[in-house]
CSV table of C-alpha atoms and ligand atoms in Angstrom, one decimal:
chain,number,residue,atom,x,y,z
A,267,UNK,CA,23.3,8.9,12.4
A,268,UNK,CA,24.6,8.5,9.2
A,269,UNK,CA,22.6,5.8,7.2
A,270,UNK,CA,26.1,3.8,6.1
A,271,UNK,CA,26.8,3.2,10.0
A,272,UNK,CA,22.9,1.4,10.4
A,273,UNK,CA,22.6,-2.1,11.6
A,274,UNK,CA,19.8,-4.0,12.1
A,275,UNK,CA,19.5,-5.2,15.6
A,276,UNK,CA,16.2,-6.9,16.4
A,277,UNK,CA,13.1,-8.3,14.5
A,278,UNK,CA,10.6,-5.5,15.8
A,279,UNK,CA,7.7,-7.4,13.8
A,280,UNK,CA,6.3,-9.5,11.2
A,281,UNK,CA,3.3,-9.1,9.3
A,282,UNK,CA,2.0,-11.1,5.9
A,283,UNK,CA,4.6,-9.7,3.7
A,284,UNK,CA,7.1,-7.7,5.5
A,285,UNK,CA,9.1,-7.8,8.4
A,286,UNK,CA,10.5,-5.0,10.3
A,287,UNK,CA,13.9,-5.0,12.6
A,288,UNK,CA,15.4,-2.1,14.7
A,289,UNK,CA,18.4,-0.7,14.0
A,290,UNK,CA,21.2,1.5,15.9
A,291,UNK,CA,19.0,4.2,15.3
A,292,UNK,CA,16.3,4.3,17.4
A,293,UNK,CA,14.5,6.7,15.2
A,294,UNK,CA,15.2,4.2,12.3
A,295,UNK,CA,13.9,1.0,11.2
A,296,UNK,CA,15.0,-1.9,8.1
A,297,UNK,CA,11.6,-2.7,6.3
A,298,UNK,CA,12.2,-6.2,4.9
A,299,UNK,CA,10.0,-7.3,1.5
A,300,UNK,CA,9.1,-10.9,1.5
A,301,UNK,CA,8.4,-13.5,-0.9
A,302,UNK,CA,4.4,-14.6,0.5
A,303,UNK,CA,1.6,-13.3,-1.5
A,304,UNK,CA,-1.6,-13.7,0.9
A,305,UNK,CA,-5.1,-12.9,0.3
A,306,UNK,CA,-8.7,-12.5,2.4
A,307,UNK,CA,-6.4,-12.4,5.5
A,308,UNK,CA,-4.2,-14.5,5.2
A,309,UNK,CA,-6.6,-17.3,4.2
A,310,UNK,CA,-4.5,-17.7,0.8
A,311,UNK,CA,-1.2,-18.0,0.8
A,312,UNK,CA,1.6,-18.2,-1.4
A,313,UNK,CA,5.1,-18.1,-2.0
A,314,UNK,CA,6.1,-16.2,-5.0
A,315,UNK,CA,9.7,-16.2,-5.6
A,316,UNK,CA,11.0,-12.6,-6.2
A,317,UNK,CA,7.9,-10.5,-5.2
A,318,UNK,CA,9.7,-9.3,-2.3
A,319,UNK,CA,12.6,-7.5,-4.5
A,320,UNK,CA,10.0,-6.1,-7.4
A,321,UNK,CA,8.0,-5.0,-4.6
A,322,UNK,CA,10.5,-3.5,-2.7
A,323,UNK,CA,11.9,-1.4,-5.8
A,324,UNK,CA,8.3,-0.7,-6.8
A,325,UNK,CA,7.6,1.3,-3.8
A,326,UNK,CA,10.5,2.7,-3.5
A,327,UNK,CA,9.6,4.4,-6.9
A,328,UNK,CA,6.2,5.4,-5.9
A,329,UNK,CA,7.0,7.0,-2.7
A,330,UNK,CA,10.4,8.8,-3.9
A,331,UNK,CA,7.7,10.4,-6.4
A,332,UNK,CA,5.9,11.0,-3.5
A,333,UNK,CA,8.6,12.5,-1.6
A,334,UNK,CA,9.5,14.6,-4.5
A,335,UNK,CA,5.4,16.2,-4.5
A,336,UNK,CA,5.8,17.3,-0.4
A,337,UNK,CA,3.9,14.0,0.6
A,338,UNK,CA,5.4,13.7,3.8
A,339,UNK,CA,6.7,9.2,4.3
A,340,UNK,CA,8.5,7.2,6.0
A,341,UNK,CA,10.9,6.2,3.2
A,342,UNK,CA,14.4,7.0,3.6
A,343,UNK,CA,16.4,4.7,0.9
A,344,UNK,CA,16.7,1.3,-0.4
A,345,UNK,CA,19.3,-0.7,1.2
A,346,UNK,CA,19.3,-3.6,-0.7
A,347,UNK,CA,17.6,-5.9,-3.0
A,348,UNK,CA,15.0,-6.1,-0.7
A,349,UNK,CA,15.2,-3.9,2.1
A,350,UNK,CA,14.5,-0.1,2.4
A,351,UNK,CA,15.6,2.0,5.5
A,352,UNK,CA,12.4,4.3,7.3
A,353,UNK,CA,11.6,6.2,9.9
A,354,UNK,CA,10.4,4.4,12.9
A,355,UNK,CA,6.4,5.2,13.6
A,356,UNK,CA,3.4,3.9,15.4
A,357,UNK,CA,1.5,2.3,13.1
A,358,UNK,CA,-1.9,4.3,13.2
A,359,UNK,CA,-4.8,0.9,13.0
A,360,UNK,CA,-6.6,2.5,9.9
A,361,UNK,CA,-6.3,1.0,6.0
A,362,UNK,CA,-7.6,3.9,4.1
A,363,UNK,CA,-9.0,2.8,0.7
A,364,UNK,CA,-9.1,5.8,-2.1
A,365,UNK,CA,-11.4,4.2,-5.2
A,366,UNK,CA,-11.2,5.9,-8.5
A,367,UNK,CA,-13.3,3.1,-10.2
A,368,UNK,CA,-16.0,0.6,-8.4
A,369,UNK,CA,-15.2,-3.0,-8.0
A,370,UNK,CA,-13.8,-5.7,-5.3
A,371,UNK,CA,-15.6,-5.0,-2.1
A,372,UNK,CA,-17.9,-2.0,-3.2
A,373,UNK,CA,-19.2,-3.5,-5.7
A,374,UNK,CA,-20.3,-6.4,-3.7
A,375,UNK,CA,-21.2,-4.0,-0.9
A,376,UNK,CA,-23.6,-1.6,-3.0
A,377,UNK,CA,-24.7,-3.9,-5.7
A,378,UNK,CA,-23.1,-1.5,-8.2
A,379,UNK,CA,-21.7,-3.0,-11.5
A,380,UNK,CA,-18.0,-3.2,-11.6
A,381,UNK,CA,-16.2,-0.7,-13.7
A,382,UNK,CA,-18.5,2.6,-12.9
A,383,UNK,CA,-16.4,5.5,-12.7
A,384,UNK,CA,-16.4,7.4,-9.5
A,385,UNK,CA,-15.4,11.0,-10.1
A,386,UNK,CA,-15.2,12.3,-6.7
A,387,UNK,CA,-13.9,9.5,-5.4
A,388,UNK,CA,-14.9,7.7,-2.2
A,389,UNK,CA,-12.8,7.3,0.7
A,390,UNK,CA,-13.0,4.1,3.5
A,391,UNK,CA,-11.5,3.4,6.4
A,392,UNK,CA,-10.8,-0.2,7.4
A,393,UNK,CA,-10.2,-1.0,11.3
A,394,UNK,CA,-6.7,-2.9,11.6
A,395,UNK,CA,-7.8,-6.1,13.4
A,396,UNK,CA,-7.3,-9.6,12.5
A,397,UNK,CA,-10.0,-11.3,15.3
A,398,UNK,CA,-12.8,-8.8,13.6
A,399,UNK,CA,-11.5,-9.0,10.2
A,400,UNK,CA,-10.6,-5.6,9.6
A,401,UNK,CA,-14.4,-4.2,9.5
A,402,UNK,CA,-15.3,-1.2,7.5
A,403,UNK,CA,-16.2,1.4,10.3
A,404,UNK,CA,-16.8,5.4,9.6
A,405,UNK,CA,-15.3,8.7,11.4
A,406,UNK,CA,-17.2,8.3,14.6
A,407,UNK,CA,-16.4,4.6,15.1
A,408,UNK,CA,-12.7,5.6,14.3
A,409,UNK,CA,-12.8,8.4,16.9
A,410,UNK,CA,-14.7,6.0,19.6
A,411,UNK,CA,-11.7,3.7,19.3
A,412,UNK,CA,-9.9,6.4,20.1
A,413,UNK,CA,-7.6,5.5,16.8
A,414,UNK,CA,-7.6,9.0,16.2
A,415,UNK,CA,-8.9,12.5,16.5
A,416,UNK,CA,-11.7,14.1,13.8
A,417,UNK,CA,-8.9,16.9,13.0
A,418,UNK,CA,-6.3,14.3,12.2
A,419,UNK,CA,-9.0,11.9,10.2
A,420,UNK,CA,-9.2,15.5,8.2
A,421,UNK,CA,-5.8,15.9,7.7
A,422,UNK,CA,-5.4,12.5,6.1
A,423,UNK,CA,-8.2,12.5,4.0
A,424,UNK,CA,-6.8,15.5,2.4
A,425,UNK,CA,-3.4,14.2,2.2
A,426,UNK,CA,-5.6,10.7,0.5
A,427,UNK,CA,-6.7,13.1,-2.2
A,428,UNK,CA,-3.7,14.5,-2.6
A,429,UNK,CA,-1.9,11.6,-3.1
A,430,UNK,CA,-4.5,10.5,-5.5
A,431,UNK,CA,-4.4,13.0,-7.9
A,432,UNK,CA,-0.5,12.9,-8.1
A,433,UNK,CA,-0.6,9.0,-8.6
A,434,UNK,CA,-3.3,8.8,-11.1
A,435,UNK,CA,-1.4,10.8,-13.5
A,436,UNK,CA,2.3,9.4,-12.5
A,437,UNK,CA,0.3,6.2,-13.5
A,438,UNK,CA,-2.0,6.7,-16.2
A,439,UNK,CA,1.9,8.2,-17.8
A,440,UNK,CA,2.2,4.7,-17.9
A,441,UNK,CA,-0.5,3.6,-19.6
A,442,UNK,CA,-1.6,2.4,-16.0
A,443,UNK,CA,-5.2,3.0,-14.4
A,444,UNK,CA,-4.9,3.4,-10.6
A,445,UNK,CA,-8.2,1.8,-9.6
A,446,UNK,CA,-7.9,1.8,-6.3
A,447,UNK,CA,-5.5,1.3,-3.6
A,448,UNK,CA,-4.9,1.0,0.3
A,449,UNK,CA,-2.6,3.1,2.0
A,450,UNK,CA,-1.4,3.6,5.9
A,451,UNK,CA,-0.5,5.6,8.0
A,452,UNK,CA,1.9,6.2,11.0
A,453,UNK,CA,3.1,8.8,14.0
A,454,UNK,CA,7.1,9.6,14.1
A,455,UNK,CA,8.7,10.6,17.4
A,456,UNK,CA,7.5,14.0,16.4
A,457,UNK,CA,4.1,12.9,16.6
A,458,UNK,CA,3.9,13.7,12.6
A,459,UNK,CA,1.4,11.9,11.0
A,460,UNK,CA,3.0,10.4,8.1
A,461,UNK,CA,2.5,7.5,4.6
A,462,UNK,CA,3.9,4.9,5.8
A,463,UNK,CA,3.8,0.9,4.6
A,464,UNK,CA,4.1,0.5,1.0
A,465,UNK,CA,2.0,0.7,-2.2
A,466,UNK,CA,2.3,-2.1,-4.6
A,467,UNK,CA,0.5,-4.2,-6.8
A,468,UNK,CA,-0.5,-5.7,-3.3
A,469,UNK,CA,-2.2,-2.8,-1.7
A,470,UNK,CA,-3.8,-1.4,-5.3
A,471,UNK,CA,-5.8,-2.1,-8.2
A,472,UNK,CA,-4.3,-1.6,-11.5
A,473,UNK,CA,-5.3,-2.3,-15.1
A,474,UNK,CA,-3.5,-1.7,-18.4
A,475,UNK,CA,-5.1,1.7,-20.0
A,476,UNK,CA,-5.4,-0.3,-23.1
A,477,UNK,CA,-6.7,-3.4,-23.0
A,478,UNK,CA,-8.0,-3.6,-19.1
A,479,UNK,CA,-6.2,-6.4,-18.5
A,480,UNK,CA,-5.4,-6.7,-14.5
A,481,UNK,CA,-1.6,-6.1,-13.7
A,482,UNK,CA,-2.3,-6.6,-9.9
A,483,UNK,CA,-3.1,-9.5,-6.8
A,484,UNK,CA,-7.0,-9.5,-7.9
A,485,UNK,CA,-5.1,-12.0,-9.9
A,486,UNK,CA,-4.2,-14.4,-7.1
A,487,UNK,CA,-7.6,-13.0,-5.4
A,488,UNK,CA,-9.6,-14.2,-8.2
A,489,UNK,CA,-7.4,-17.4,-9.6
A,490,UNK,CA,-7.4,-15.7,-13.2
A,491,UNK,CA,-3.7,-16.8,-13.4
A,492,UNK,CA,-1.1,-18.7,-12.5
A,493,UNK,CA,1.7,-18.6,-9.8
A,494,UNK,CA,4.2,-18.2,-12.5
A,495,UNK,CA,2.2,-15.9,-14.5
A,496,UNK,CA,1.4,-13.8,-11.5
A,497,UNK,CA,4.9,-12.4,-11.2
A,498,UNK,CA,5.1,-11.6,-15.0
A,499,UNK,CA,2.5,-8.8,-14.4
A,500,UNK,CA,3.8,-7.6,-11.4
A,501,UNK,CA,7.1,-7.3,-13.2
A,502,UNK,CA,5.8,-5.0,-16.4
A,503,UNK,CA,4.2,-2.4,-13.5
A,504,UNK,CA,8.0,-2.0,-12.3
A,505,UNK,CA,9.1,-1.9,-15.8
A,506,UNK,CA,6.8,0.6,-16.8
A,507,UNK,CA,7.8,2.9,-13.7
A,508,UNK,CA,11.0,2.5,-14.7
A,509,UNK,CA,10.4,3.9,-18.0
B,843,TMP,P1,-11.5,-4.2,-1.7
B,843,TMP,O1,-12.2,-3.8,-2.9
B,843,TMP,O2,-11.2,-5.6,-1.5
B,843,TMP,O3,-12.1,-3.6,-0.4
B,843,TMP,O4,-10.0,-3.5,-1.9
B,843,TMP,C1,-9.8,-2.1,-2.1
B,843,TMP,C2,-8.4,-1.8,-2.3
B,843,TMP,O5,-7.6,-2.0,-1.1
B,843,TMP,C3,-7.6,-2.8,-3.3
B,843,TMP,O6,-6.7,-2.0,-4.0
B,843,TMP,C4,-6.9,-3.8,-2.4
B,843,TMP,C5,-6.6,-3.0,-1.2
B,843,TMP,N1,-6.7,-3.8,0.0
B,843,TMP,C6,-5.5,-4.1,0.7
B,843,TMP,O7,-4.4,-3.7,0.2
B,843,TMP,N2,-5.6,-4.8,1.8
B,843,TMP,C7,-6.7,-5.3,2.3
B,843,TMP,O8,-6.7,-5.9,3.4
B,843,TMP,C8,-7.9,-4.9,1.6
B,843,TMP,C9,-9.3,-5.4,2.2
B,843,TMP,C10,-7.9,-4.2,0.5
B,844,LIG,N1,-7.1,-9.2,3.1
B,844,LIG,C1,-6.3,-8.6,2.2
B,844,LIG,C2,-6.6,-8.9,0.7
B,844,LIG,O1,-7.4,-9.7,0.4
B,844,LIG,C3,-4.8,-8.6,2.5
B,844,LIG,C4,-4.2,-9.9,2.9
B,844,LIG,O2,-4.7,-10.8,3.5
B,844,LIG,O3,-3.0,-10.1,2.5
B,844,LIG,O4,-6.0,-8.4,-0.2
């Protein structure tokens, strides 16, 4: 179907930040960027007006860059100020967390001082479950679960590092430092595993090359700014891709 003919039809679901509706298309969904900025589940909340539109234009961005590289995602096209048109999956129950640099949860985790370097980088896998608060399991949990198979946990982790190495550069081009993000993936009607979700400064860690300064939600996380000053930063990541 041609993507000028899609209409939305039903709300399909709604998480923290986005909501997602069928369309005509049964192979095709409308991903809908909100305005709520939530931490530690969902235990902090709050309503940032605009973060749904920068967001939405920020990953559009990253994952047309993506796109361009062979990284197979669910992004179609924008739509509109804040909605993008993708490929209708199966949410796989894994957040994948690439680190680059230690700090947030590892560095609590292992006692190791924020800021260490990690040149191999180390790859997690979160379980997607709000009741057990999305524990960090390993391959044979994953597999247990019967989430997924070993082969397919394979395939993404070499798709992770892939995806890595083309977004620290795209970033650091931008005088950006990709700390660390959170990416997800999901099954199309061709059973292809694919990136799916979104990456923004809500799913990743970034600090300006230059002076460190956080330009991501560790500032909501951590209360280092305000509401106001919140969206400034999330604004001069967009800018900067824009460049
Ligand atoms: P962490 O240090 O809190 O485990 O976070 C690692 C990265 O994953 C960081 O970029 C934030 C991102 N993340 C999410 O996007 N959602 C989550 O639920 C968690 C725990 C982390
Ligand atoms: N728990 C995650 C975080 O702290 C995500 C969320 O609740 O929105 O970033």
């Amino acid at each position: 179907m041609n993507s000028s003919n899609i209409k939305k039809i039903d709300i399909l679901s709604e998480g923290k930040t986005k909501k997602v509706y069928t369309t005509n298309d049964p192979l095709k969904v409308i991903i809908h960027y909100k305005d709520d900025l939530t931490a530690f589940n969902g235990l902090k909340k709050i309503f940032l007006p605009n973060k749904g539109i920068i967001n939405n234009d920020i990953t559009t961005l990253v994952f047309k860059f993506l796109n361009y590289y062979g990284i197979k995602t669910h992004f179609i096209q924008k739509i509109n100020n804040r909605e993008q048109l993708c490929q209708k999956v199966k949410i796989i129950p894994l957040e994948f967390v690439y680190r680059n640099i230690v700090t947030g949860s590892l560095s609590k985790r292992l006692g190791i001082k924020h800021g260490k370097k990690i040149n191999e980088g180390i790859i997690e896998i979160f379980y997607k479950n709000d009741k057990l608060k999305d524990p960090l399991i390993n391959d044979n949990h994953a597999v247990f679960l019967e989430i997924i198979t070993y082969n397919e946990l394979n395939f993404i982790y070499s798709i992770i590092k892939n995806i890595n190495n083309i977004l620290k550069t795209y970033f650091l081009n931008r005088n950006i430092i990709l700390v660390d993000f959170k990416i997800e993936f999901g099954k199309n009607n061709k059973n292809e595993i694919i990136l799916s979700d979104e990456i923004t400064p809500d799913t990743c860690r970034f600090w300006d090359e230059k002076t460190m300064e956080k330009l991501d939600k560790d500032l909501f996380r951590m209360k280092l700014k305000k509401k106001e000053k919140i969206i400034e930063h999330y604004m001069e990541i967009l800018k900067r891709l824009n460049k």
